[in-house]
Short mmCIF file of N, CA and C in Angstrom, two decimals:
data_model
loop_
_atom_site.label_atom_id
_atom_site.label_comp_id
_atom_site.label_asym_id
_atom_site.label_seq_id
_atom_site.Cartn_x
_atom_site.Cartn_y
_atom_site.Cartn_z
N ARG A 1 -31.79 -20.43 -70.75
CA ARG A 1 -32.49 -21.23 -70.39
C ARG A 1 -33.09 -21.14 -68.80
N PHE A 2 -34.60 -21.05 -68.93
CA PHE A 2 -35.24 -20.85 -67.52
C PHE A 2 -34.82 -22.04 -66.26
N GLU A 3 -34.65 -21.48 -64.92
CA GLU A 3 -34.81 -22.83 -64.14
C GLU A 3 -35.41 -22.37 -63.01
N LEU A 4 -35.98 -23.33 -62.59
CA LEU A 4 -36.88 -22.61 -61.33
C LEU A 4 -36.07 -22.88 -60.05
N ALA A 5 -36.52 -22.32 -59.30
CA ALA A 5 -35.90 -22.17 -57.38
C ALA A 5 -36.40 -23.22 -57.11
N PRO A 6 -35.40 -23.88 -56.28
CA PRO A 6 -35.68 -25.14 -55.65
C PRO A 6 -37.24 -24.96 -54.70
N GLY A 7 -37.79 -23.71 -54.58
CA GLY A 7 -38.87 -24.00 -53.26
C GLY A 7 -39.82 -24.27 -54.59
N PHE A 8 -39.83 -23.83 -55.87
CA PHE A 8 -41.01 -23.83 -56.90
C PHE A 8 -40.86 -25.23 -57.22
N ILE A 9 -39.83 -25.86 -57.27
CA ILE A 9 -39.64 -27.33 -57.63
C ILE A 9 -40.28 -27.89 -56.59
N ALA A 10 -40.33 -27.66 -55.33
CA ALA A 10 -41.03 -28.41 -54.32
C ALA A 10 -42.31 -28.45 -54.51
N PHE A 11 -42.71 -27.02 -54.79
CA PHE A 11 -44.57 -26.88 -55.08
C PHE A 11 -44.57 -27.88 -56.25
N ARG A 12 -43.89 -27.74 -56.92
CA ARG A 12 -44.39 -28.65 -58.30
C ARG A 12 -44.40 -30.14 -58.02
N ILE A 13 -43.30 -30.71 -57.54
CA ILE A 13 -43.40 -31.81 -57.09
C ILE A 13 -44.43 -32.29 -56.14
N PHE A 14 -44.81 -31.24 -54.98
CA PHE A 14 -46.08 -31.70 -54.49
C PHE A 14 -47.54 -31.82 -55.10
N LEU A 15 -47.81 -30.65 -56.01
CA LEU A 15 -48.73 -30.87 -57.08
C LEU A 15 -48.95 -31.98 -57.83
N LEU A 16 -47.94 -32.28 -58.39
CA LEU A 16 -47.70 -33.80 -59.07
C LEU A 16 -48.05 -34.83 -58.29
N GLY A 17 -47.21 -35.07 -57.05
CA GLY A 17 -48.05 -35.85 -56.04
C GLY A 17 -49.27 -35.86 -55.52
N LEU A 18 -49.93 -34.92 -55.72
CA LEU A 18 -51.61 -34.80 -55.16
C LEU A 18 -52.27 -35.10 -56.55
N ILE A 19 -51.97 -34.88 -57.75
CA ILE A 19 -52.76 -35.16 -58.89
C ILE A 19 -52.46 -36.91 -58.90
N HIS A 20 -51.40 -37.50 -58.81
CA HIS A 20 -51.41 -38.57 -58.77
C HIS A 20 -52.10 -39.48 -57.72
N ALA A 21 -52.02 -38.75 -56.44
CA ALA A 21 -52.92 -39.51 -55.32
C ALA A 21 -54.44 -39.23 -55.90
N ARG A 22 -54.72 -38.31 -56.31
CA ARG A 22 -56.22 -38.07 -56.27
C ARG A 22 -56.52 -39.17 -57.92
N LEU A 23 -55.34 -39.88 -58.89
CA LEU A 23 -55.78 -40.31 -59.75
C LEU A 23 -55.64 -41.80 -59.18
N GLY A 24 -55.32 -42.03 -57.84
CA GLY A 24 -55.10 -43.64 -57.52
C GLY A 24 -53.90 -44.35 -57.87
N ASP A 25 -52.75 -43.51 -58.24
CA ASP A 25 -51.90 -43.76 -58.85
C ASP A 25 -50.62 -43.89 -57.64
N GLU A 26 -50.05 -45.04 -57.44
CA GLU A 26 -49.14 -45.46 -56.25
C GLU A 26 -47.87 -44.57 -56.57
N ARG A 27 -47.59 -43.69 -57.73
CA ARG A 27 -46.48 -43.11 -57.65
C ARG A 27 -46.48 -41.80 -57.02
N ALA A 28 -47.54 -41.56 -56.33
CA ALA A 28 -48.01 -40.38 -55.38
C ALA A 28 -46.61 -40.29 -54.36
N LEU A 29 -46.63 -41.56 -53.90
CA LEU A 29 -45.63 -41.91 -52.84
C LEU A 29 -44.11 -41.61 -53.14
N GLU A 30 -44.19 -42.03 -54.51
CA GLU A 30 -42.66 -41.41 -54.92
C GLU A 30 -42.42 -39.73 -54.94
N PHE A 31 -43.58 -39.06 -55.17
CA PHE A 31 -43.14 -37.61 -55.11
C PHE A 31 -43.04 -37.17 -53.54
N ALA A 32 -43.56 -37.90 -52.77
CA ALA A 32 -43.50 -37.62 -51.60
C ALA A 32 -42.04 -38.14 -51.10
N ARG A 33 -41.56 -38.90 -51.57
CA ARG A 33 -40.15 -39.38 -51.00
C ARG A 33 -39.03 -38.48 -51.77
N ARG A 34 -39.69 -38.00 -52.82
CA ARG A 34 -38.20 -37.05 -53.78
C ARG A 34 -38.60 -35.60 -52.83
N LEU A 35 -39.90 -35.21 -52.26
CA LEU A 35 -39.81 -34.07 -51.16
C LEU A 35 -38.75 -34.39 -50.19
N ASP A 36 -39.36 -35.23 -49.66
CA ASP A 36 -38.32 -35.69 -48.75
C ASP A 36 -36.98 -35.68 -48.79
N ALA A 37 -36.48 -35.92 -49.70
CA ALA A 37 -35.15 -36.08 -50.41
C ALA A 37 -34.53 -34.41 -50.56
N ILE A 38 -35.39 -33.77 -50.75
CA ILE A 38 -35.03 -32.24 -50.63
C ILE A 38 -34.17 -31.85 -49.49
N ASP A 39 -32.76 -31.62 -49.77
CA ASP A 39 -31.99 -31.38 -48.38
C ASP A 39 -31.31 -29.87 -48.49
N GLY A 40 -31.45 -29.53 -47.43
CA GLY A 40 -30.42 -27.89 -47.35
C GLY A 40 -31.11 -26.70 -47.79
N HIS A 41 -32.59 -27.03 -48.02
CA HIS A 41 -33.14 -25.76 -48.37
C HIS A 41 -33.54 -24.78 -47.00
N PRO A 42 -33.57 -23.87 -47.17
CA PRO A 42 -33.94 -23.17 -46.02
C PRO A 42 -35.36 -22.97 -45.40
N ARG A 43 -36.17 -23.64 -46.22
CA ARG A 43 -37.60 -24.25 -46.04
C ARG A 43 -38.02 -25.58 -46.09
N ALA A 44 -36.73 -26.35 -45.48
CA ALA A 44 -37.07 -27.85 -45.36
C ALA A 44 -37.87 -28.45 -44.66
N GLY A 45 -38.17 -28.02 -43.64
CA GLY A 45 -39.20 -27.99 -42.88
C GLY A 45 -40.49 -28.01 -43.25
N ALA A 46 -40.80 -26.94 -44.22
CA ALA A 46 -42.15 -26.81 -44.80
C ALA A 46 -42.11 -27.53 -45.85
N ILE A 47 -40.90 -28.04 -46.41
CA ILE A 47 -41.20 -29.21 -47.68
C ILE A 47 -41.35 -30.52 -47.04
N GLN A 48 -41.04 -30.55 -45.78
CA GLN A 48 -41.29 -32.02 -45.32
C GLN A 48 -42.77 -32.02 -44.87
N ASN A 49 -43.54 -30.87 -44.57
CA ASN A 49 -44.93 -31.18 -44.58
C ASN A 49 -45.90 -31.54 -45.86
N LEU A 50 -44.93 -30.87 -47.17
CA LEU A 50 -45.55 -31.33 -48.31
C LEU A 50 -45.42 -32.56 -48.28
N ALA A 51 -44.43 -33.21 -48.16
CA ALA A 51 -44.13 -34.37 -48.46
C ALA A 51 -45.32 -35.74 -47.49
N ALA A 52 -45.72 -35.10 -46.18
CA ALA A 52 -46.35 -35.49 -45.53
C ALA A 52 -47.77 -35.38 -45.82
N ALA A 53 -48.09 -34.39 -46.24
CA ALA A 53 -49.53 -34.24 -46.93
C ALA A 53 -49.66 -35.04 -48.41
N VAL A 54 -48.72 -35.17 -48.75
CA VAL A 54 -49.05 -36.19 -50.18
C VAL A 54 -49.70 -37.52 -49.73
N ARG A 55 -48.32 -37.97 -48.53
CA ARG A 55 -48.71 -39.11 -48.16
C ARG A 55 -50.01 -39.19 -47.45
N ALA A 56 -50.61 -38.46 -46.52
CA ALA A 56 -51.72 -38.48 -46.19
C ALA A 56 -53.20 -38.34 -46.92
N HIS A 57 -53.07 -37.63 -48.12
CA HIS A 57 -53.97 -37.57 -49.12
C HIS A 57 -53.97 -38.95 -49.93
N TRP A 58 -52.84 -39.69 -50.21
CA TRP A 58 -52.71 -40.94 -50.89
C TRP A 58 -53.68 -41.82 -49.99
N TYR A 59 -53.23 -41.82 -48.84
CA TYR A 59 -53.75 -43.17 -47.81
C TYR A 59 -55.52 -42.74 -47.57
N ARG A 60 -55.79 -41.43 -47.51
CA ARG A 60 -57.12 -41.19 -47.61
C ARG A 60 -57.95 -41.48 -48.66
N LEU A 61 -57.27 -41.19 -49.80
CA LEU A 61 -58.16 -41.66 -51.25
C LEU A 61 -58.18 -43.31 -51.54
N GLN A 62 -56.95 -43.53 -50.70
CA GLN A 62 -57.33 -45.01 -50.55
C GLN A 62 -58.23 -46.11 -49.41
N GLY A 63 -59.05 -45.03 -48.69
CA GLY A 63 -59.61 -45.41 -47.85
C GLY A 63 -59.21 -45.68 -46.72
N ASP A 64 -57.78 -45.57 -46.18
CA ASP A 64 -56.85 -45.73 -44.85
C ASP A 64 -57.01 -44.56 -44.12
N ASP A 65 -58.08 -44.25 -43.47
CA ASP A 65 -57.84 -43.21 -42.48
C ASP A 65 -56.75 -43.33 -41.49
N THR A 66 -56.45 -44.53 -40.85
CA THR A 66 -55.44 -44.58 -39.78
C THR A 66 -54.22 -44.35 -40.43
N ARG A 67 -53.79 -44.78 -41.51
CA ARG A 67 -52.78 -44.37 -42.00
C ARG A 67 -52.32 -42.79 -42.50
N SER A 68 -53.78 -43.05 -43.09
CA SER A 68 -54.07 -40.90 -43.53
C SER A 68 -53.40 -40.01 -42.19
N LEU A 69 -54.28 -40.31 -40.86
CA LEU A 69 -54.31 -39.60 -40.04
C LEU A 69 -52.65 -39.58 -39.55
N ALA A 70 -52.23 -40.90 -39.50
CA ALA A 70 -50.71 -40.97 -39.03
C ALA A 70 -49.79 -39.94 -40.02
N SER A 71 -50.15 -39.85 -41.06
CA SER A 71 -49.39 -39.28 -42.03
C SER A 71 -49.64 -37.79 -41.82
N PHE A 72 -50.98 -37.05 -41.45
CA PHE A 72 -51.19 -35.81 -41.24
C PHE A 72 -50.35 -35.30 -39.79
N GLN A 73 -50.35 -36.57 -38.76
CA GLN A 73 -49.66 -36.19 -37.75
C GLN A 73 -48.21 -35.88 -37.83
N GLU A 74 -47.69 -36.16 -39.12
CA GLU A 74 -46.46 -35.55 -39.11
C GLU A 74 -46.38 -34.12 -39.68
N LEU A 75 -47.33 -33.40 -40.02
CA LEU A 75 -47.41 -32.07 -40.15
C LEU A 75 -47.44 -31.41 -39.19
N ASP A 76 -46.03 -30.15 -39.13
CA ASP A 76 -45.92 -29.44 -38.38
C ASP A 76 -46.29 -27.86 -38.45
N LEU A 77 -46.95 -27.13 -38.23
CA LEU A 77 -47.04 -26.13 -38.66
C LEU A 77 -46.14 -24.92 -37.89
N GLY A 78 -45.40 -25.53 -36.89
CA GLY A 78 -44.61 -24.63 -36.38
C GLY A 78 -43.00 -24.57 -36.97
N ARG A 79 -43.05 -25.34 -38.46
CA ARG A 79 -41.75 -25.40 -39.10
C ARG A 79 -41.94 -23.96 -39.99
N VAL A 80 -42.87 -23.54 -40.05
CA VAL A 80 -43.39 -22.34 -41.12
C VAL A 80 -43.61 -20.83 -40.10
N THR A 81 -43.36 -20.10 -40.66
CA THR A 81 -43.44 -18.63 -39.81
C THR A 81 -44.95 -18.32 -40.12
N TYR A 82 -45.58 -17.57 -39.13
CA TYR A 82 -46.70 -16.78 -39.35
C TYR A 82 -46.66 -16.15 -40.51
N GLN A 83 -45.95 -15.65 -41.09
CA GLN A 83 -45.89 -14.56 -42.35
C GLN A 83 -45.76 -15.47 -43.48
N GLU A 84 -45.10 -16.46 -43.67
CA GLU A 84 -45.22 -17.82 -44.60
C GLU A 84 -46.52 -18.39 -44.50
N ALA A 85 -47.18 -18.94 -43.36
CA ALA A 85 -48.74 -19.24 -43.56
C ALA A 85 -49.49 -18.10 -43.77
N PHE A 86 -49.67 -17.09 -43.67
CA PHE A 86 -50.49 -16.25 -44.00
C PHE A 86 -50.54 -15.92 -45.45
N ALA A 87 -49.16 -16.13 -46.27
CA ALA A 87 -48.93 -15.83 -47.58
C ALA A 87 -49.37 -16.53 -48.44
N SER A 88 -49.07 -18.04 -47.87
CA SER A 88 -49.30 -19.00 -49.08
C SER A 88 -50.14 -20.15 -48.41
N PRO A 89 -50.98 -20.91 -49.29
CA PRO A 89 -51.65 -21.88 -48.93
C PRO A 89 -50.81 -23.23 -48.60
N PHE A 90 -49.98 -23.12 -49.65
CA PHE A 90 -48.43 -24.14 -49.68
C PHE A 90 -48.47 -24.45 -48.14
N TYR A 91 -48.02 -23.11 -47.39
CA TYR A 91 -47.01 -23.18 -45.94
C TYR A 91 -48.50 -23.28 -45.21
N SER A 92 -49.72 -22.98 -45.17
CA SER A 92 -50.54 -23.06 -44.28
C SER A 92 -51.04 -24.20 -44.14
N LEU A 93 -51.62 -24.81 -45.32
CA LEU A 93 -51.93 -26.31 -45.73
C LEU A 93 -53.42 -26.05 -45.09
N PRO A 94 -54.36 -25.37 -45.52
CA PRO A 94 -55.59 -25.08 -44.97
C PRO A 94 -56.57 -26.65 -45.34
N TYR A 95 -56.51 -27.13 -46.41
CA TYR A 95 -57.18 -28.28 -46.96
C TYR A 95 -56.84 -29.26 -45.99
N GLU A 96 -55.24 -29.62 -45.99
CA GLU A 96 -54.92 -30.65 -44.98
C GLU A 96 -55.24 -30.65 -43.41
N ARG A 97 -55.62 -29.40 -43.00
CA ARG A 97 -56.07 -29.17 -41.49
C ARG A 97 -57.54 -29.74 -41.67
N LEU A 98 -58.28 -29.24 -42.73
CA LEU A 98 -59.84 -29.92 -42.62
C LEU A 98 -59.49 -31.02 -42.64
N GLN A 99 -58.97 -31.72 -43.50
CA GLN A 99 -58.98 -33.13 -43.72
C GLN A 99 -58.57 -34.16 -42.62
N ARG A 100 -57.45 -33.50 -41.70
CA ARG A 100 -57.25 -33.92 -40.60
C ARG A 100 -58.30 -33.84 -39.41
N GLY A 101 -58.97 -32.85 -39.32
CA GLY A 101 -59.80 -32.67 -38.51
C GLY A 101 -61.35 -33.88 -39.12
N LEU A 102 -61.41 -34.09 -40.21
CA LEU A 102 -62.90 -34.78 -40.68
C LEU A 102 -62.25 -35.99 -40.52
N ILE A 103 -60.87 -36.80 -40.36
CA ILE A 103 -60.26 -37.93 -40.49
C ILE A 103 -60.75 -38.40 -38.85
N ALA A 104 -59.92 -37.62 -38.23
CA ALA A 104 -59.88 -37.83 -36.62
C ALA A 104 -61.48 -38.03 -36.22
N SER A 105 -62.12 -37.09 -36.58
CA SER A 105 -63.69 -37.33 -36.28
C SER A 105 -64.04 -38.37 -36.49
N ARG A 106 -64.04 -39.20 -37.76
CA ARG A 106 -64.32 -40.74 -38.12
C ARG A 106 -63.59 -41.35 -37.28
N LEU A 107 -62.85 -41.37 -36.84
CA LEU A 107 -61.73 -42.33 -35.79
C LEU A 107 -62.23 -42.06 -34.59
N GLY A 108 -62.89 -41.13 -34.16
CA GLY A 108 -63.50 -41.13 -32.69
C GLY A 108 -62.40 -40.49 -31.99
N GLU A 109 -61.61 -39.45 -32.55
CA GLU A 109 -60.77 -38.62 -32.20
C GLU A 109 -61.25 -37.37 -32.06
N LEU A 110 -62.28 -37.26 -30.99
CA LEU A 110 -63.00 -35.74 -31.10
C LEU A 110 -62.42 -34.45 -30.91
N GLU A 111 -61.45 -34.61 -29.52
CA GLU A 111 -60.85 -33.30 -29.24
C GLU A 111 -60.05 -32.86 -30.53
N ALA A 112 -59.18 -33.81 -30.97
CA ALA A 112 -58.11 -33.69 -32.14
C ALA A 112 -59.46 -32.92 -33.52
N ALA A 113 -60.59 -33.67 -33.54
CA ALA A 113 -61.22 -32.99 -34.62
C ALA A 113 -61.43 -31.42 -34.19
N ARG A 114 -61.71 -31.51 -32.91
CA ARG A 114 -62.24 -30.12 -33.08
C ARG A 114 -61.07 -29.15 -33.14
N ARG A 115 -60.15 -29.44 -32.33
CA ARG A 115 -58.41 -28.50 -32.65
C ARG A 115 -58.76 -28.30 -34.03
N TRP A 116 -58.33 -29.63 -34.89
CA TRP A 116 -57.97 -29.30 -36.34
C TRP A 116 -59.17 -28.30 -37.15
N LEU A 117 -60.63 -28.74 -36.84
CA LEU A 117 -61.37 -28.06 -37.96
C LEU A 117 -61.81 -26.48 -37.06
N SER A 118 -61.44 -26.46 -35.69
CA SER A 118 -61.30 -24.96 -35.35
C SER A 118 -59.97 -24.21 -35.68
N SER A 119 -59.12 -24.83 -36.39
CA SER A 119 -58.13 -24.01 -36.71
C SER A 119 -58.02 -22.99 -38.20
N LEU A 120 -59.43 -23.57 -38.69
CA LEU A 120 -59.83 -22.89 -40.15
C LEU A 120 -60.07 -21.56 -39.91
N SER A 121 -59.79 -21.00 -39.10
CA SER A 121 -60.34 -19.55 -39.10
C SER A 121 -59.13 -18.54 -38.67
N GLU A 122 -57.91 -19.51 -37.98
CA GLU A 122 -56.73 -18.90 -37.30
C GLU A 122 -55.43 -18.66 -38.32
N CYS A 123 -55.23 -18.96 -39.43
CA CYS A 123 -53.85 -18.93 -40.21
C CYS A 123 -54.03 -17.99 -41.54
N SER A 124 -55.04 -17.86 -41.76
CA SER A 124 -54.88 -17.61 -43.56
C SER A 124 -55.84 -16.78 -44.03
N VAL A 125 -55.87 -15.81 -44.89
CA VAL A 125 -57.09 -15.77 -46.03
C VAL A 125 -57.36 -17.22 -46.74
N TYR A 126 -56.28 -18.17 -46.93
CA TYR A 126 -56.68 -19.29 -47.52
C TYR A 126 -57.90 -20.06 -47.31
N ASP A 127 -57.84 -20.05 -45.70
CA ASP A 127 -58.59 -20.93 -44.84
C ASP A 127 -59.87 -20.55 -45.07
N ASP A 128 -60.43 -19.22 -45.40
CA ASP A 128 -61.77 -18.67 -45.43
C ASP A 128 -62.77 -19.63 -46.69
N THR A 129 -62.51 -19.77 -47.50
CA THR A 129 -63.22 -20.84 -48.17
C THR A 129 -63.68 -22.37 -47.69
N LEU A 130 -62.85 -22.45 -46.79
CA LEU A 130 -63.26 -23.99 -45.79
C LEU A 130 -63.65 -23.74 -44.88
N VAL A 131 -63.90 -22.65 -44.23
CA VAL A 131 -64.30 -22.34 -43.10
C VAL A 131 -65.96 -22.79 -42.78
N PRO A 132 -66.76 -22.88 -44.08
CA PRO A 132 -68.36 -23.28 -43.71
C PRO A 132 -68.19 -24.63 -43.68
N LEU A 133 -66.97 -25.48 -44.09
CA LEU A 133 -67.17 -26.74 -44.44
C LEU A 133 -66.83 -27.30 -42.94
N ALA A 134 -65.65 -26.68 -42.34
CA ALA A 134 -65.18 -27.00 -40.88
C ALA A 134 -66.18 -26.57 -39.83
N ARG A 135 -67.01 -25.55 -40.16
CA ARG A 135 -68.15 -25.18 -39.34
C ARG A 135 -69.30 -26.29 -39.20
N THR A 136 -69.77 -26.55 -40.19
CA THR A 136 -70.51 -27.64 -40.44
C THR A 136 -70.10 -28.94 -39.46
N ALA A 137 -68.80 -29.68 -39.78
CA ALA A 137 -68.65 -30.59 -39.16
C ALA A 137 -68.19 -30.27 -37.91
N LEU A 138 -67.66 -29.26 -37.26
CA LEU A 138 -67.91 -29.03 -35.90
C LEU A 138 -69.14 -29.07 -35.42
N GLU A 139 -70.31 -28.48 -35.86
CA GLU A 139 -71.37 -28.72 -35.52
C GLU A 139 -72.14 -30.28 -35.74
N GLU A 140 -71.51 -30.84 -36.24
CA GLU A 140 -72.11 -32.42 -36.33
C GLU A 140 -71.43 -33.41 -35.49
N LEU A 141 -70.45 -32.82 -34.61
CA LEU A 141 -69.52 -33.54 -33.76
C LEU A 141 -70.38 -33.59 -32.36
N PRO A 142 -70.27 -35.02 -31.71
CA PRO A 142 -71.03 -35.08 -30.61
C PRO A 142 -70.74 -34.16 -29.70
N GLU A 143 -71.32 -33.65 -28.42
CA GLU A 143 -70.85 -33.14 -27.39
C GLU A 143 -70.03 -33.66 -26.71
N ALA A 144 -69.04 -33.12 -26.32
CA ALA A 144 -67.84 -33.47 -25.30
C ALA A 144 -68.56 -33.66 -24.09
N PRO A 145 -68.38 -35.05 -23.61
CA PRO A 145 -69.04 -35.42 -21.93
C PRO A 145 -68.43 -34.30 -20.97
N PRO A 146 -69.28 -33.86 -19.92
CA PRO A 146 -68.62 -32.84 -19.00
C PRO A 146 -67.60 -33.36 -18.47
N ALA A 147 -66.64 -32.41 -17.79
CA ALA A 147 -65.77 -32.71 -17.04
C ALA A 147 -66.18 -33.30 -15.79
N VAL A 148 -65.39 -34.42 -15.19
CA VAL A 148 -65.74 -34.71 -14.12
C VAL A 148 -64.62 -33.85 -12.94
N ALA A 149 -65.53 -33.49 -11.78
CA ALA A 149 -64.96 -32.51 -10.93
C ALA A 149 -63.83 -33.57 -10.09
N GLY A 150 -62.59 -32.97 -9.51
CA GLY A 150 -62.08 -34.18 -8.89
C GLY A 150 -61.83 -33.50 -7.50
#
């Protein structure tokens, strides 16, 4: 009998959560809870990022930008090494960074939007397909007000 390593199980749960979120099925949140429950794994921090991403996409697809952004804010790319982020979109989360920037923009958090949209050329080759979308979104942001000299 073939058994998956715990890391692959986490990726499977993550992808199932994303599918259920896309389908509008509230079971997406159960998949996020299952990811949160994975304990003792050497990449537990990265798995927590996957759980937060599932929740963020669920709320985003339900039209709740505020809760989606709050869930995206649970993401901590410092939980993964540069080598992990460079080697896998599961660790660098490029689509999640793009969505976080777009939602921040919609909610008027322009500095955060600029930071996250600009991050799409810094982590991994997996970012490359999203860079044109991020650049377009950056160009559409209103200009930052000039700094006031004190």
